[in-house]
């Protein structure tokens, strides 16, 4: 576990010192936050809409087994096939089997967090199957040999300058700093790959149980091409993606777009109900829906069940002051940001992500941004409690928390502690009133942050003094 802790601190230190990353994060998250606020501001009653979305997700999670069965029945009735994967390894094995069954050599894949979770690309490549990401950002990340750093904007950690350099080196693109030129260039390369692919794979934004329909949202048309041009289409989803009705879809899809990219609706809203029918000009010959659990059913029915309501919009990432500074890769797994700090320990086991529940200032910006009102701060606190109960904290931490508890319970100790802290920090402060460095072991804090000295006069003392002064100047 110490190893995991050290790895997190190491990643954070690298991220904080990476100027290119800091520039990209600043641009990307600021744009994301502003776009969401503007788009949500256009709705007549954003709070009511969010509440409706929350209820839609609750309705689904409360009836998850029934809805999944209904979804399966309707997908089969539409001419599709449904396959169940207990975990990531099973998901990869299923897709590999399908590749063999349909003699697939080339695959094109739309955005899918579930396949990031399972490492599907590596699993297929290891068996000699070529797989190409079809989302522009994901494709660039694949070219760079990296992993996505954001749920919605996978290359948020890259500046346009770094992207241009990469495309120049890998694909011979003439250097440009204009994103539209880069997009045009990459599109030509990618289009050929869609046409050559035998199988298209995509993630699922929502699966509508009442008709067995798969909904994906996107802005590039890549998913539509990936799911309709190849002869085999495989949609991959986690069990929590099912929703009950089209009414629920109508609420969720507009909130997803507004929260994720600040659009009223995404440019492409694809709705797929089975393979190509005899009277249809295009579409896949066969359609499979693979539904993966990978630990999600273990979360259902626990105090963390609401984390399954997440619609993967990424708004909490953009809003989080920690994510804004360290980016996605520092979190160490597929799901970064505030929701990742909950989902990763739950899916990987808390000892495999022991620092993530602490990677939050608990400011509540994530909860305020979340379109389905997920109470992220409370779950982070619960995870911290679980880690403490599991014996995670060091001796120093345990002793520190005991002392803190005693001080908080005793007004005398609290006052004495405040007086002592003011005395010591005022002594440590330089002529400019700032503390350059705290003594060990507290110096880790001042390596990358300020530590203002405690005020000489406490809030209570100040309040008393001001009341006294007011009373003296205006006696009753
Ligand atoms: S927790 Fe909420 S804000 Fe964060 S990605 Fe999920 S739905 Fe979006």
Short mmCIF file of C-alpha atoms and ligand atoms in Angstrom, two decimals:
data_model
loop_
_atom_site.label_atom_id
_atom_site.label_comp_id
_atom_site.label_asym_id
_atom_site.label_seq_id
_atom_site.Cartn_x
_atom_site.Cartn_y
_atom_site.Cartn_z
CA UNK A 1 0.00 0.00 0.00
CA UNK A 2 2.90 2.32 0.76
CA UNK A 3 3.97 1.76 -2.80
CA UNK A 4 0.57 2.97 -4.07
CA UNK A 5 0.75 6.03 -1.85
CA UNK A 6 4.24 6.90 -3.05
CA UNK A 7 3.21 6.41 -6.67
CA UNK A 8 0.37 8.90 -6.27
CA UNK A 9 2.60 11.53 -4.66
CA UNK A 10 5.21 10.95 -7.33
CA UNK A 11 2.65 11.42 -10.14
CA UNK A 12 1.28 14.56 -8.51
CA UNK A 13 4.74 16.07 -8.16
CA UNK A 14 5.47 15.43 -11.83
CA UNK A 15 2.13 16.91 -12.87
CA UNK A 16 2.56 20.06 -10.81
CA UNK A 17 5.94 20.73 -12.38
CA UNK A 18 4.88 20.06 -15.98
CA UNK A 19 4.38 23.48 -17.56
CA UNK A 20 2.85 22.08 -20.75
CA UNK A 21 0.34 20.08 -18.70
CA UNK A 22 -0.50 23.06 -16.51
CA UNK A 23 -1.18 25.18 -19.62
CA UNK A 24 -3.39 22.48 -21.14
CA UNK A 25 -5.30 21.94 -17.89
CA UNK A 26 -5.87 25.62 -17.42
CA UNK A 27 -7.22 26.05 -20.94
CA UNK A 28 -9.29 22.87 -20.97
CA UNK A 29 -10.93 22.99 -17.56
CA UNK A 30 -11.69 26.73 -17.75
CA UNK A 31 -13.35 26.22 -21.12
CA UNK A 32 -15.28 23.22 -19.78
CA UNK A 33 -16.55 25.02 -16.68
CA UNK A 34 -17.58 28.16 -18.57
CA UNK A 35 -19.35 26.21 -21.31
CA UNK A 36 -21.33 24.16 -18.78
CA UNK A 37 -22.37 27.18 -16.75
CA UNK A 38 -23.54 29.01 -19.88
CA UNK A 39 -25.45 25.97 -21.19
CA UNK A 40 -27.11 25.21 -17.86
CA UNK A 41 -27.99 28.89 -17.51
CA UNK A 42 -30.08 28.66 -20.66
CA UNK A 43 -32.49 26.16 -19.12
CA UNK A 44 -35.60 27.56 -17.52
CA UNK A 45 -35.11 25.62 -14.30
CA UNK A 46 -31.74 23.91 -14.07
CA UNK A 47 -32.35 22.66 -10.54
CA UNK A 48 -35.61 20.95 -11.54
CA UNK A 49 -33.97 19.40 -14.59
CA UNK A 50 -31.12 18.03 -12.52
CA UNK A 51 -33.56 16.60 -10.05
CA UNK A 52 -35.50 14.89 -12.83
CA UNK A 53 -32.24 13.42 -14.08
CA UNK A 54 -31.41 12.20 -10.61
CA UNK A 55 -34.80 10.52 -10.32
CA UNK A 56 -34.31 8.89 -13.72
CA UNK A 57 -31.02 7.40 -12.57
CA UNK A 58 -32.53 6.27 -9.27
CA UNK A 59 -35.42 4.60 -11.07
CA UNK A 60 -32.91 2.65 -13.13
CA UNK A 61 -30.63 1.65 -10.28
CA UNK A 62 -33.53 0.60 -8.06
CA UNK A 63 -34.74 -1.83 -10.73
CA UNK A 64 -31.42 -2.71 -12.27
CA UNK A 65 -31.79 -6.53 -12.53
CA UNK A 66 -35.30 -6.24 -14.04
CA UNK A 67 -34.25 -3.54 -16.49
CA UNK A 68 -31.21 -5.49 -17.63
CA UNK A 69 -33.40 -8.50 -18.34
CA UNK A 70 -35.90 -6.34 -20.18
CA UNK A 71 -33.07 -4.82 -22.19
CA UNK A 72 -31.77 -8.27 -23.08
CA UNK A 73 -35.19 -9.47 -24.20
CA UNK A 74 -35.73 -6.43 -26.40
CA UNK A 75 -32.25 -6.48 -27.96
CA UNK A 76 -32.81 -10.13 -28.91
CA UNK A 77 -36.30 -9.32 -30.23
CA UNK A 78 -34.66 -6.65 -32.41
CA UNK A 79 -32.33 -9.24 -33.92
CA UNK A 80 -29.27 -8.56 -31.75
CA UNK A 81 -27.34 -10.77 -29.34
CA UNK A 82 -26.56 -10.11 -25.69
CA UNK A 83 -23.46 -11.41 -23.93
CA UNK A 84 -22.60 -11.00 -20.25
CA UNK A 85 -19.12 -10.38 -18.89
CA UNK A 86 -18.48 -10.88 -15.20
CA UNK A 87 -15.23 -8.92 -15.32
CA UNK A 88 -12.72 -7.18 -17.56
CA UNK A 89 -10.93 -10.40 -18.57
CA UNK A 90 -14.23 -11.98 -19.59
CA UNK A 91 -15.15 -8.92 -21.65
CA UNK A 92 -11.89 -9.11 -23.57
CA UNK A 93 -12.29 -12.85 -24.09
CA UNK A 94 -15.83 -12.36 -25.44
CA UNK A 95 -14.75 -9.70 -27.94
CA UNK A 96 -11.79 -11.82 -29.00
CA UNK A 97 -14.10 -14.80 -29.57
CA UNK A 98 -16.36 -12.61 -31.69
CA UNK A 99 -13.37 -11.48 -33.73
CA UNK A 100 -12.43 -15.10 -34.39
CA UNK A 101 -16.00 -16.13 -35.14
CA UNK A 102 -16.43 -13.38 -37.74
CA UNK A 103 -12.92 -13.53 -39.13
CA UNK A 104 -12.15 -9.99 -38.01
CA UNK A 105 -8.71 -8.55 -38.78
CA UNK A 106 -9.34 -4.85 -38.27
CA UNK A 107 -11.43 -3.10 -35.65
CA UNK A 108 -12.43 0.52 -35.28
CA UNK A 109 -13.54 1.61 -31.84
CA UNK A 110 -15.53 4.61 -30.67
CA UNK A 111 -15.14 6.09 -27.23
CA UNK A 112 -15.67 3.56 -24.45
CA UNK A 113 -14.56 3.86 -20.84
CA UNK A 114 -15.49 0.23 -20.24
CA UNK A 115 -12.94 -0.94 -22.80
CA UNK A 116 -10.35 1.35 -21.18
CA UNK A 117 -11.24 -0.43 -17.95
CA UNK A 118 -10.64 -3.84 -19.51
CA UNK A 119 -7.60 -2.90 -21.60
CA UNK A 120 -9.32 -4.26 -24.71
CA UNK A 121 -6.92 -2.61 -27.18
CA UNK A 122 -3.94 -4.45 -25.76
CA UNK A 123 -5.85 -7.72 -25.55
CA UNK A 124 -6.80 -7.57 -29.25
CA UNK A 125 -3.42 -6.32 -30.41
CA UNK A 126 -1.74 -9.16 -28.53
CA UNK A 127 -3.70 -11.54 -30.78
CA UNK A 128 -2.67 -9.75 -33.96
CA UNK A 129 -5.89 -7.81 -34.45
CA UNK A 130 -5.49 -4.19 -35.53
CA UNK A 131 -7.61 -1.82 -33.52
CA UNK A 132 -7.94 1.89 -34.20
CA UNK A 133 -9.65 4.46 -32.05
CA UNK A 134 -12.16 6.45 -34.06
CA UNK A 135 -12.70 9.40 -31.72
CA UNK A 136 -10.25 12.11 -32.76
CA UNK A 137 -8.91 12.69 -29.26
CA UNK A 138 -8.67 8.97 -28.52
CA UNK A 139 -6.88 8.39 -31.83
CA UNK A 140 -4.29 11.03 -31.02
CA UNK A 141 -3.82 9.50 -27.57
CA UNK A 142 -3.40 6.09 -29.19
CA UNK A 143 -0.78 7.53 -31.57
CA UNK A 144 1.06 8.99 -28.58
CA UNK A 145 0.93 5.64 -26.75
CA UNK A 146 -0.84 7.29 -23.83
CA UNK A 147 -4.10 6.81 -21.96
CA UNK A 148 -7.01 9.28 -21.78
CA UNK A 149 -6.77 11.84 -19.00
CA UNK A 150 -10.40 12.94 -18.99
CA UNK A 151 -13.70 11.11 -19.37
CA UNK A 152 -14.95 13.37 -22.16
CA UNK A 153 -11.82 15.13 -23.45
CA UNK A 154 -9.28 12.31 -23.53
CA UNK A 155 -6.43 14.57 -24.65
CA UNK A 156 -7.17 17.45 -22.31
CA UNK A 157 -3.60 17.13 -21.04
CA UNK A 158 -2.20 18.00 -24.46
CA UNK A 159 -1.82 21.50 -25.85
CA UNK A 160 -2.58 22.08 -29.52
CA UNK A 161 1.13 22.78 -30.01
CA UNK A 162 2.10 19.34 -28.62
CA UNK A 163 -0.63 17.73 -30.72
CA UNK A 164 0.65 19.34 -33.90
CA UNK A 165 4.16 18.12 -33.15
CA UNK A 166 2.89 14.57 -32.55
CA UNK A 167 0.87 14.49 -35.79
CA UNK A 168 3.83 15.86 -37.67
CA UNK A 169 6.12 13.15 -36.29
CA UNK A 170 3.72 10.20 -36.53
CA UNK A 171 1.71 10.97 -39.65
CA UNK A 172 3.81 13.50 -41.50
CA UNK A 173 1.26 16.29 -41.12
CA UNK A 174 2.62 19.69 -42.21
CA UNK A 175 3.12 21.80 -39.05
CA UNK A 176 0.20 24.04 -38.15
CA UNK A 177 -1.22 25.56 -35.00
CA UNK A 178 -4.77 25.55 -36.34
CA UNK A 179 -6.94 22.80 -34.79
CA UNK A 180 -9.30 22.70 -37.79
CA UNK A 181 -6.39 21.92 -40.13
CA UNK A 182 -5.20 19.16 -37.84
CA UNK A 183 -8.72 17.75 -37.70
CA UNK A 184 -9.04 17.82 -41.48
CA UNK A 185 -5.73 16.01 -41.87
CA UNK A 186 -6.52 13.30 -39.31
CA UNK A 187 -10.01 12.81 -40.71
CA UNK A 188 -8.59 11.76 -44.07
CA UNK A 189 -6.38 9.17 -42.34
CA UNK A 190 -9.18 7.86 -40.15
CA UNK A 191 -11.86 7.66 -42.81
CA UNK A 192 -9.91 4.97 -44.61
CA UNK A 193 -9.73 2.96 -41.40
CA UNK A 194 -13.52 2.95 -40.98
CA UNK A 195 -13.94 1.63 -44.48
CA UNK A 196 -11.39 -1.12 -43.99
CA UNK A 197 -12.69 -2.27 -40.58
CA UNK A 198 -14.47 -5.63 -40.21
CA UNK A 199 -15.81 -4.80 -36.76
CA UNK A 200 -16.93 -1.60 -35.09
CA UNK A 201 -16.96 -1.29 -31.31
CA UNK A 202 -18.50 1.51 -29.29
CA UNK A 203 -19.34 2.36 -25.74
CA UNK A 204 -22.90 3.08 -24.67
CA UNK A 205 -24.15 6.28 -23.11
CA UNK A 206 -27.58 4.91 -22.30
CA UNK A 207 -29.35 1.62 -23.03
CA UNK A 208 -33.11 2.08 -23.13
CA UNK A 209 -34.69 -1.04 -21.70
CA UNK A 210 -38.23 -0.57 -22.97
CA UNK A 211 -37.18 -0.88 -26.63
CA UNK A 212 -33.71 -2.44 -26.42
CA UNK A 213 -32.10 0.65 -27.95
CA UNK A 214 -28.47 1.67 -27.58
CA UNK A 215 -27.86 5.42 -27.38
CA UNK A 216 -24.49 6.99 -28.03
CA UNK A 217 -23.71 10.69 -28.17
CA UNK A 218 -20.79 12.27 -29.99
CA UNK A 219 -19.74 15.30 -32.01
CA UNK A 220 -17.60 13.89 -34.77
CA UNK A 221 -19.76 11.27 -36.49
CA UNK A 222 -17.04 8.73 -35.82
CA UNK A 223 -19.30 6.53 -33.72
CA UNK A 224 -21.96 6.54 -36.40
CA UNK A 225 -19.43 5.44 -39.00
CA UNK A 226 -17.83 2.87 -36.68
CA UNK A 227 -21.15 1.33 -35.85
CA UNK A 228 -22.65 1.28 -39.32
CA UNK A 229 -19.84 0.78 -41.86
CA UNK A 230 -18.22 -2.47 -40.56
CA UNK A 231 -20.16 -5.71 -40.99
CA UNK A 232 -20.05 -6.53 -37.23
CA UNK A 233 -21.02 -4.08 -34.50
CA UNK A 234 -20.26 -4.68 -30.83
CA UNK A 235 -21.61 -2.27 -28.20
CA UNK A 236 -19.99 -2.54 -24.79
CA UNK A 237 -21.50 -1.21 -21.57
CA UNK A 238 -21.35 -1.45 -17.81
CA UNK A 239 -24.49 -2.77 -16.13
CA UNK A 240 -25.32 0.68 -14.75
CA UNK A 241 -25.90 2.22 -18.18
CA UNK A 242 -29.41 0.86 -18.56
CA UNK A 243 -32.32 3.27 -18.14
CA UNK A 244 -36.02 2.52 -18.08
CA UNK A 245 -37.76 4.70 -20.65
CA UNK A 246 -37.47 7.18 -23.49
CA UNK A 247 -38.77 9.88 -21.14
CA UNK A 248 -35.75 9.29 -18.93
CA UNK A 249 -33.50 9.39 -21.99
CA UNK A 250 -34.98 12.75 -23.03
CA UNK A 251 -33.99 14.30 -19.71
CA UNK A 252 -30.58 12.68 -19.41
CA UNK A 253 -29.37 13.27 -22.95
CA UNK A 254 -29.79 17.04 -22.77
CA UNK A 255 -28.13 17.24 -19.38
CA UNK A 256 -25.26 15.08 -20.59
CA UNK A 257 -24.55 17.43 -23.48
CA UNK A 258 -24.89 20.59 -21.42
CA UNK A 259 -22.68 19.27 -18.61
CA UNK A 260 -20.06 17.60 -20.77
CA UNK A 261 -19.45 20.05 -23.59
CA UNK A 262 -21.79 22.97 -22.94
CA UNK A 263 -24.00 22.09 -25.91
CA UNK A 264 -27.77 21.97 -25.88
CA UNK A 265 -27.49 18.62 -27.63
CA UNK A 266 -24.51 16.77 -29.00
CA UNK A 267 -24.14 16.90 -32.77
CA UNK A 268 -24.79 13.19 -33.26
CA UNK A 269 -27.29 11.32 -31.10
CA UNK A 270 -27.17 7.76 -32.39
CA UNK A 271 -29.95 5.35 -31.54
CA UNK A 272 -29.33 1.76 -32.55
CA UNK A 273 -31.92 -0.96 -32.26
CA UNK A 274 -30.38 -4.09 -33.71
CA UNK A 275 -28.56 -4.95 -36.94
CA UNK A 276 -29.45 -3.83 -40.47
CA UNK A 277 -32.93 -4.88 -41.51
CA UNK A 278 -33.65 -6.28 -44.98
CA UNK A 279 -35.11 -2.99 -46.22
CA UNK A 280 -32.29 -0.82 -44.84
CA UNK A 281 -29.43 0.37 -47.10
CA UNK A 282 -26.68 0.28 -44.48
CA UNK A 283 -25.81 -0.86 -41.00
CA UNK A 284 -24.03 -3.88 -39.53
CA UNK A 285 -24.97 -7.44 -40.49
CA UNK A 286 -24.72 -8.55 -36.87
CA UNK A 287 -25.09 -6.69 -33.61
CA UNK A 288 -23.84 -7.75 -30.19
CA UNK A 289 -24.36 -6.01 -26.88
CA UNK A 290 -21.79 -6.99 -24.25
CA UNK A 291 -22.77 -6.05 -20.69
CA UNK A 292 -19.99 -6.00 -18.10
CA UNK A 293 -20.28 -6.07 -14.33
CA UNK A 294 -16.64 -5.86 -13.14
CA UNK A 295 -17.52 -5.11 -9.52
CA UNK A 296 -20.50 -2.83 -10.09
CA UNK A 297 -23.10 -5.22 -8.66
CA UNK A 298 -21.05 -5.23 -5.43
CA UNK A 299 -21.58 -1.46 -5.13
CA UNK A 300 -25.32 -1.69 -5.70
CA UNK A 301 -27.21 -1.70 -2.40
CA UNK A 302 -24.30 -0.17 -0.47
CA UNK A 303 -23.82 3.40 0.77
CA UNK A 304 -21.87 4.02 -2.45
CA UNK A 305 -24.66 2.99 -4.84
CA UNK A 306 -25.25 6.54 -6.00
CA UNK A 307 -21.82 6.54 -7.64
CA UNK A 308 -23.43 4.22 -10.23
CA UNK A 309 -25.78 7.05 -11.19
CA UNK A 310 -22.87 8.82 -12.90
CA UNK A 311 -23.49 9.57 -16.58
CA UNK A 312 -19.78 10.21 -17.24
CA UNK A 313 -20.19 13.83 -18.27
CA UNK A 314 -16.85 14.92 -16.80
CA UNK A 315 -18.27 18.12 -15.26
CA UNK A 316 -16.96 17.25 -11.81
CA UNK A 317 -13.46 16.86 -13.23
CA UNK A 318 -13.47 20.32 -14.79
CA UNK A 319 -14.83 21.89 -11.61
CA UNK A 320 -12.43 20.17 -9.20
CA UNK A 321 -9.49 22.30 -8.00
CA UNK A 322 -7.42 19.15 -7.53
CA UNK A 323 -8.07 17.86 -11.06
CA UNK A 324 -7.44 21.36 -12.42
CA UNK A 325 -3.92 21.15 -11.01
CA UNK A 326 -2.88 17.52 -11.35
CA UNK A 327 -4.83 16.36 -14.44
CA UNK A 328 -6.14 12.87 -15.05
CA UNK A 329 -3.06 10.67 -15.26
CA UNK A 330 -2.01 11.33 -11.66
CA UNK A 331 -5.12 9.46 -10.48
CA UNK A 332 -3.51 6.32 -11.83
CA UNK A 333 -6.50 4.60 -13.44
CA UNK A 334 -9.21 4.95 -16.04
CA UNK A 335 -11.55 7.19 -14.03
CA UNK A 336 -9.93 10.43 -12.85
CA UNK A 337 -11.25 13.39 -10.89
CA UNK A 338 -13.72 13.41 -8.02
CA UNK A 339 -15.90 10.58 -9.35
CA UNK A 340 -12.75 8.59 -10.13
CA UNK A 341 -11.63 9.02 -6.54
CA UNK A 342 -14.75 7.10 -5.58
CA UNK A 343 -15.11 4.63 -8.45
CA UNK A 344 -11.45 3.56 -8.54
CA UNK A 345 -11.21 2.47 -4.87
CA UNK A 346 -14.61 0.78 -5.17
CA UNK A 347 -13.77 -1.17 -8.33
CA UNK A 348 -10.08 -1.82 -7.66
CA UNK A 349 -10.35 -2.22 -3.88
CA UNK A 350 -9.50 0.62 -1.46
CA UNK A 351 -5.96 -0.60 -0.82
CA UNK A 352 -5.18 -0.23 -4.53
CA UNK A 353 -6.12 3.45 -4.55
CA UNK A 354 -5.57 4.52 -0.92
CA UNK A 355 -4.73 8.16 -1.66
CA UNK A 356 -7.62 8.97 -3.97
CA UNK A 357 -10.31 9.59 -1.34
CA UNK A 358 -7.95 12.16 0.15
CA UNK A 359 -7.31 13.85 -3.20
CA UNK A 360 -10.07 16.35 -2.55
CA UNK A 361 -10.46 19.58 -0.63
CA UNK A 362 -14.14 18.64 -0.09
CA UNK A 363 -15.08 22.07 -1.41
CA UNK A 364 -18.25 20.67 -3.00
CA UNK A 365 -17.62 22.09 -6.50
CA UNK A 366 -18.04 18.56 -7.91
CA UNK A 367 -21.44 18.08 -6.35
CA UNK A 368 -22.59 21.52 -7.48
CA UNK A 369 -21.56 20.69 -11.06
CA UNK A 370 -22.98 17.17 -11.18
CA UNK A 371 -26.09 16.94 -13.39
CA UNK A 372 -27.41 13.97 -11.41
CA UNK A 373 -26.73 15.47 -7.98
CA UNK A 374 -24.25 12.85 -6.83
CA UNK A 375 -23.05 13.63 -3.33
CA UNK A 376 -19.37 13.12 -4.06
CA UNK A 377 -17.93 14.82 -0.93
CA UNK A 378 -19.96 12.61 1.43
CA UNK A 379 -18.82 9.45 -0.34
CA UNK A 380 -15.20 10.59 -0.21
CA UNK A 381 -15.58 11.07 3.53
CA UNK A 382 -17.12 7.62 3.87
CA UNK A 383 -14.23 6.10 1.95
CA UNK A 384 -11.76 7.87 4.23
CA UNK A 385 -13.62 6.44 7.20
CA UNK A 386 -13.48 2.97 5.65
CA UNK A 387 -9.74 3.30 5.11
CA UNK A 388 -9.24 4.40 8.71
CA UNK A 389 -11.31 1.48 9.95
CA UNK A 390 -9.36 -0.87 7.72
CA UNK A 391 -6.21 0.25 9.53
CA UNK A 392 -4.75 2.31 6.74
CA UNK A 393 -3.52 5.38 8.66
CA UNK A 394 0.03 5.68 9.89
CA UNK A 395 0.81 6.00 13.59
CA UNK A 396 1.52 9.73 13.17
CA UNK A 397 -1.86 10.23 11.51
CA UNK A 398 -3.71 8.32 14.25
CA UNK A 399 -1.99 10.24 17.04
CA UNK A 400 -2.57 13.53 15.22
CA UNK A 401 -6.29 12.84 14.79
CA UNK A 402 -6.64 11.90 18.51
CA UNK A 403 -4.98 15.14 19.57
CA UNK A 404 -7.18 17.04 17.12
CA UNK A 405 -10.30 15.37 18.48
CA UNK A 406 -9.41 16.24 22.07
CA UNK A 407 -8.69 19.84 21.12
CA UNK A 408 -12.03 20.12 19.30
CA UNK A 409 -13.90 18.74 22.31
CA UNK A 410 -12.30 21.07 24.85
CA UNK A 411 -12.78 24.87 24.56
CA UNK A 412 -9.73 25.44 26.77
CA UNK A 413 -7.48 23.22 24.66
CA UNK A 414 -8.90 24.76 21.48
CA UNK A 415 -8.08 28.27 22.68
CA UNK A 416 -4.62 27.24 23.90
CA UNK A 417 -3.93 25.50 20.57
CA UNK A 418 -4.95 28.60 18.63
CA UNK A 419 -2.78 30.82 20.80
CA UNK A 420 0.22 28.48 20.41
CA UNK A 421 -0.27 28.16 16.62
CA UNK A 422 -0.41 31.96 16.27
CA UNK A 423 2.73 32.38 18.37
CA UNK A 424 4.77 29.77 16.50
CA UNK A 425 3.65 30.72 12.97
CA UNK A 426 4.15 34.44 13.63
CA UNK A 427 7.70 33.62 14.76
CA UNK A 428 8.30 31.59 11.58
CA UNK A 429 6.98 34.32 9.29
CA UNK A 430 9.54 36.51 7.51
CA UNK A 431 9.48 40.28 7.17
CA UNK A 432 6.90 40.03 4.37
CA UNK A 433 4.55 38.18 6.73
CA UNK A 434 4.87 34.89 4.80
CA UNK A 435 6.21 31.54 5.94
CA UNK A 436 8.80 30.31 3.45
CA UNK A 437 9.12 26.83 4.89
CA UNK A 438 7.56 24.95 7.78
CA UNK A 439 9.89 22.77 9.88
CA UNK A 440 9.92 18.98 9.19
CA UNK A 441 7.72 17.00 8.87
CA UNK A 442 5.36 19.84 7.92
CA UNK A 443 7.71 21.19 5.26
CA UNK A 444 6.09 18.94 2.62
CA UNK A 445 3.15 21.35 2.75
CA UNK A 446 5.21 24.47 2.00
CA UNK A 447 7.11 22.80 -0.83
CA UNK A 448 4.25 23.64 -3.17
CA UNK A 449 1.79 25.76 -1.17
CA UNK A 450 1.60 28.88 0.97
CA UNK A 451 1.04 28.63 4.68
CA UNK A 452 -0.19 31.96 6.01
CA UNK A 453 0.58 32.51 9.70
CA UNK A 454 -2.31 32.28 12.13
CA UNK A 455 -3.71 35.68 13.10
CA UNK A 456 -2.52 37.04 16.46
CA UNK A 457 -6.09 37.78 17.38
CA UNK A 458 -8.59 34.96 17.08
CA UNK A 459 -12.02 35.45 15.56
CA UNK A 460 -13.68 35.30 18.98
CA UNK A 461 -11.25 37.82 20.44
CA UNK A 462 -11.79 40.12 17.50
CA UNK A 463 -15.55 39.86 17.76
CA UNK A 464 -15.41 40.62 21.49
CA UNK A 465 -13.11 43.57 20.95
CA UNK A 466 -15.27 45.07 18.21
CA UNK A 467 -18.41 44.70 20.28
CA UNK A 468 -16.66 46.35 23.19
CA UNK A 469 -15.43 49.20 20.97
CA UNK A 470 -18.89 49.69 19.50
CA UNK A 471 -20.40 49.69 22.96
CA UNK A 472 -17.85 52.26 24.17
CA UNK A 473 -18.43 54.57 21.20
CA UNK A 474 -22.23 54.21 21.32
CA UNK A 475 -23.15 53.55 24.94
CA UNK A 476 -26.81 52.52 25.36
S1 LIG B 1 -20.15 12.32 -11.02
FE1 LIG B 1 -21.64 13.70 -11.92
S2 LIG B 1 -20.41 15.40 -12.71
FE2 LIG B 1 -18.98 13.70 -12.36
S3 LIG B 1 -18.86 12.64 -14.32
FE3 LIG B 1 -20.46 11.64 -13.12
S4 LIG B 1 -22.37 12.63 -13.74
FE4 LIG B 1 -20.70 13.95 -14.41
#
